[in-house]
Coordinates of C-alpha atoms in Angstrom, one line a residue:
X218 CA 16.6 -45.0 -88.4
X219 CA 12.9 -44.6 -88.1
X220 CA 10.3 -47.1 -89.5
X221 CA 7.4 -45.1 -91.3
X222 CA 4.3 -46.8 -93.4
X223 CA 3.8 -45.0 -96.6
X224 CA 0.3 -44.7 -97.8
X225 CA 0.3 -47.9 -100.2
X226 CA 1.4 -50.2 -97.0
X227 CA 4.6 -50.4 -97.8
X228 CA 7.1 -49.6 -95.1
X229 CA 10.0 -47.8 -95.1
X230 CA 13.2 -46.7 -93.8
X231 CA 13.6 -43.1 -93.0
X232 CA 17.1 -42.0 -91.8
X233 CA 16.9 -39.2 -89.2
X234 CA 19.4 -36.9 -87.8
X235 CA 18.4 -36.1 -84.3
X236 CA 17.8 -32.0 -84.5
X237 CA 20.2 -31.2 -81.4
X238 CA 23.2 -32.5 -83.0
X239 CA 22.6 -30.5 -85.8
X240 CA 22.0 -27.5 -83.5
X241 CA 24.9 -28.3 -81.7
X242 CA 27.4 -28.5 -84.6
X243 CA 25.7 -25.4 -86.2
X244 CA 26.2 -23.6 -82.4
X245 CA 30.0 -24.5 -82.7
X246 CA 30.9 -24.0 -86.1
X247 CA 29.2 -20.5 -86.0
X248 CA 31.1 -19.7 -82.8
X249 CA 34.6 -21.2 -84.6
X250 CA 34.1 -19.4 -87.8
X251 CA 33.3 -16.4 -86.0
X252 CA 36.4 -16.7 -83.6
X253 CA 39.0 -17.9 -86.2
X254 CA 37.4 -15.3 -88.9
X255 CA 38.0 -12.1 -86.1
X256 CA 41.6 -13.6 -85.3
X257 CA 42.0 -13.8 -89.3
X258 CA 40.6 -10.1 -90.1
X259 CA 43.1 -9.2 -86.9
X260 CA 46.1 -10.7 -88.2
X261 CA 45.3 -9.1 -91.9
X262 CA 44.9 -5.9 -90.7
X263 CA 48.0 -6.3 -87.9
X264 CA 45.1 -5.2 -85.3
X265 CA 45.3 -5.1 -81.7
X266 CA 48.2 -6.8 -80.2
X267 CA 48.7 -8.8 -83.0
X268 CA 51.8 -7.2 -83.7
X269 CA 53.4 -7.3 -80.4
X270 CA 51.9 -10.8 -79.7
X271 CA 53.7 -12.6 -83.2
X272 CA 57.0 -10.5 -82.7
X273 CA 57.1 -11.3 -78.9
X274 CA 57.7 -15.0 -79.9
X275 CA 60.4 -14.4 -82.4
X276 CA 58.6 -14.6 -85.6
X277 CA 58.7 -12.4 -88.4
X278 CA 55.6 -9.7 -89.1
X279 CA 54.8 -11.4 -92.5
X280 CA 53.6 -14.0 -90.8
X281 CA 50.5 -12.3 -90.0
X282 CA 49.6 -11.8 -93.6
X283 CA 50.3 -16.0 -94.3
X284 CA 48.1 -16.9 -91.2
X285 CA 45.4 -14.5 -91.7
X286 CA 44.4 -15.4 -95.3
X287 CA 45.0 -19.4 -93.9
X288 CA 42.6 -18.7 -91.1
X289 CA 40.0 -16.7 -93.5
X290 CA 40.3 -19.8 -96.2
X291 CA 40.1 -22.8 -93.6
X292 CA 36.4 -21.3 -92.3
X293 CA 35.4 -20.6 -95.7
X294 CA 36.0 -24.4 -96.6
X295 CA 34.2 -25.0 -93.8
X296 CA 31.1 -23.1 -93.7
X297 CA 30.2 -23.4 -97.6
X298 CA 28.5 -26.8 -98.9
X299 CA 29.8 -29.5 -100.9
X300 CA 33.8 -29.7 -100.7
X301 CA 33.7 -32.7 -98.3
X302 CA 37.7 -33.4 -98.7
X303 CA 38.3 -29.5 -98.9
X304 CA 36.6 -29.4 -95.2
X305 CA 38.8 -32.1 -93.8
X306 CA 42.0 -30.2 -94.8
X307 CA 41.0 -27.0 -93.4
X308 CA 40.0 -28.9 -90.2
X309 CA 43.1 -30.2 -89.9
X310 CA 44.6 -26.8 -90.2
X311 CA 43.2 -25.3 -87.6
X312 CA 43.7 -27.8 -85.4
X313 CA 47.7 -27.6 -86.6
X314 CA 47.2 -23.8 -86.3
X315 CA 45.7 -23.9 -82.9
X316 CA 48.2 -26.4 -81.5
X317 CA 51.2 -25.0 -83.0
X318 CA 50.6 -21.4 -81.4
X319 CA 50.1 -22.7 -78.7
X320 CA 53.2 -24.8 -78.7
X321 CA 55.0 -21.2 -80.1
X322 CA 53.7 -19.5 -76.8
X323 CA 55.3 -22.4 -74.6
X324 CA 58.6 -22.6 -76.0
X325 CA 58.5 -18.7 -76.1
X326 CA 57.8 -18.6 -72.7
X327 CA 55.0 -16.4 -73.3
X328 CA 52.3 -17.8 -71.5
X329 CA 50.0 -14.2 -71.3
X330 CA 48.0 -13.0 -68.7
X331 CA 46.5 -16.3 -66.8
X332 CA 47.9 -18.6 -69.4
X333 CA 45.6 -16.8 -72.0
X334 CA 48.0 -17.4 -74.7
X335 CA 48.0 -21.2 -74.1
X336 CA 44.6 -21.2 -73.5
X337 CA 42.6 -19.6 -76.2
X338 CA 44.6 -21.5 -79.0
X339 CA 43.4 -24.7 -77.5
X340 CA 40.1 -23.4 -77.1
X341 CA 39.9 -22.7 -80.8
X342 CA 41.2 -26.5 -81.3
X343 CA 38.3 -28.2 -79.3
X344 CA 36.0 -26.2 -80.9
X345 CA 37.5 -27.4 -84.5
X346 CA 37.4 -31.2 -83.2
X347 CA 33.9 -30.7 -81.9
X348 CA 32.7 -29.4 -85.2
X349 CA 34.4 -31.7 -87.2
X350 CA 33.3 -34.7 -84.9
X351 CA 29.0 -33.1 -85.1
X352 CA 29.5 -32.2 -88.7
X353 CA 26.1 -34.1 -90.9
X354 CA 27.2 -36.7 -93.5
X355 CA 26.6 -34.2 -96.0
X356 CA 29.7 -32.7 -94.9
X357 CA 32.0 -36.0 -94.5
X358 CA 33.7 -37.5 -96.9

């Protein structure tokens, strides 16, 4: 809260939002929407080693097609305006996302090339708690 003295005298209270936080949230939620939206696009289009990488584990190809348009949903909740209880459930599933592939790759066995499997789902998480924990009040509920 800053203090400020309008013109007539009268003083007032003028709440501020320091500008790094906001820069900061921006910074990760531009680099989570990004990563989640690629993975999304990936799955949709059974890109890369999507394929290999879902049937590896045990799970059925169609999958790709449920978590793709989940993933691609979940950041468009969270980048548009408004929605403030919207945002909170797609937070939430991308941290359920995150933590359950990664829980899919253990179990599995599958831990990829220097734990890579383990790790980038859990990378994905933090950023999703960091954004949710810097997101403005605007964008609480």
């Amino acid at each position: 809260m800053n203090t400020t003295i309008t013109s007539n005298g009268k003083i007032t209270k003028v709440e501020s939002r320091r500008i790094g936080k906001t820069a900061a949230y921006w910074t990760v939620t531009i680099i989570l929407a990004f990563s989640i939206a690629l993975s999304g696009i990936g799955q949709l289009m059974r890109l890369g080693g999507n394929v290999d990488l879902v049937t590896h584990i045990g799970y059925p190809l169609y999958i790709t097609y449920i978590l793709g348009t989940w993933k691609l949903l979940g950041i468009l909740a969270i980048v548009m305006p408004g929605f403030p209880r919207l945002k909170e459930w797609a937070y939430s599933g991308i941290f359920f996302l995150m933590t359950g592939a990664t829980l899919s790759h253990v179990f599995a066995h599958d831990y990829g090339v220097g734990g890579f499997n383990v790790i980038l789902p859990l990378f994905y998480a933090a950023l999703g708690i960091a954004s949710w924990a810097l997101r403005p009040k605007s964008r609480r509920l």
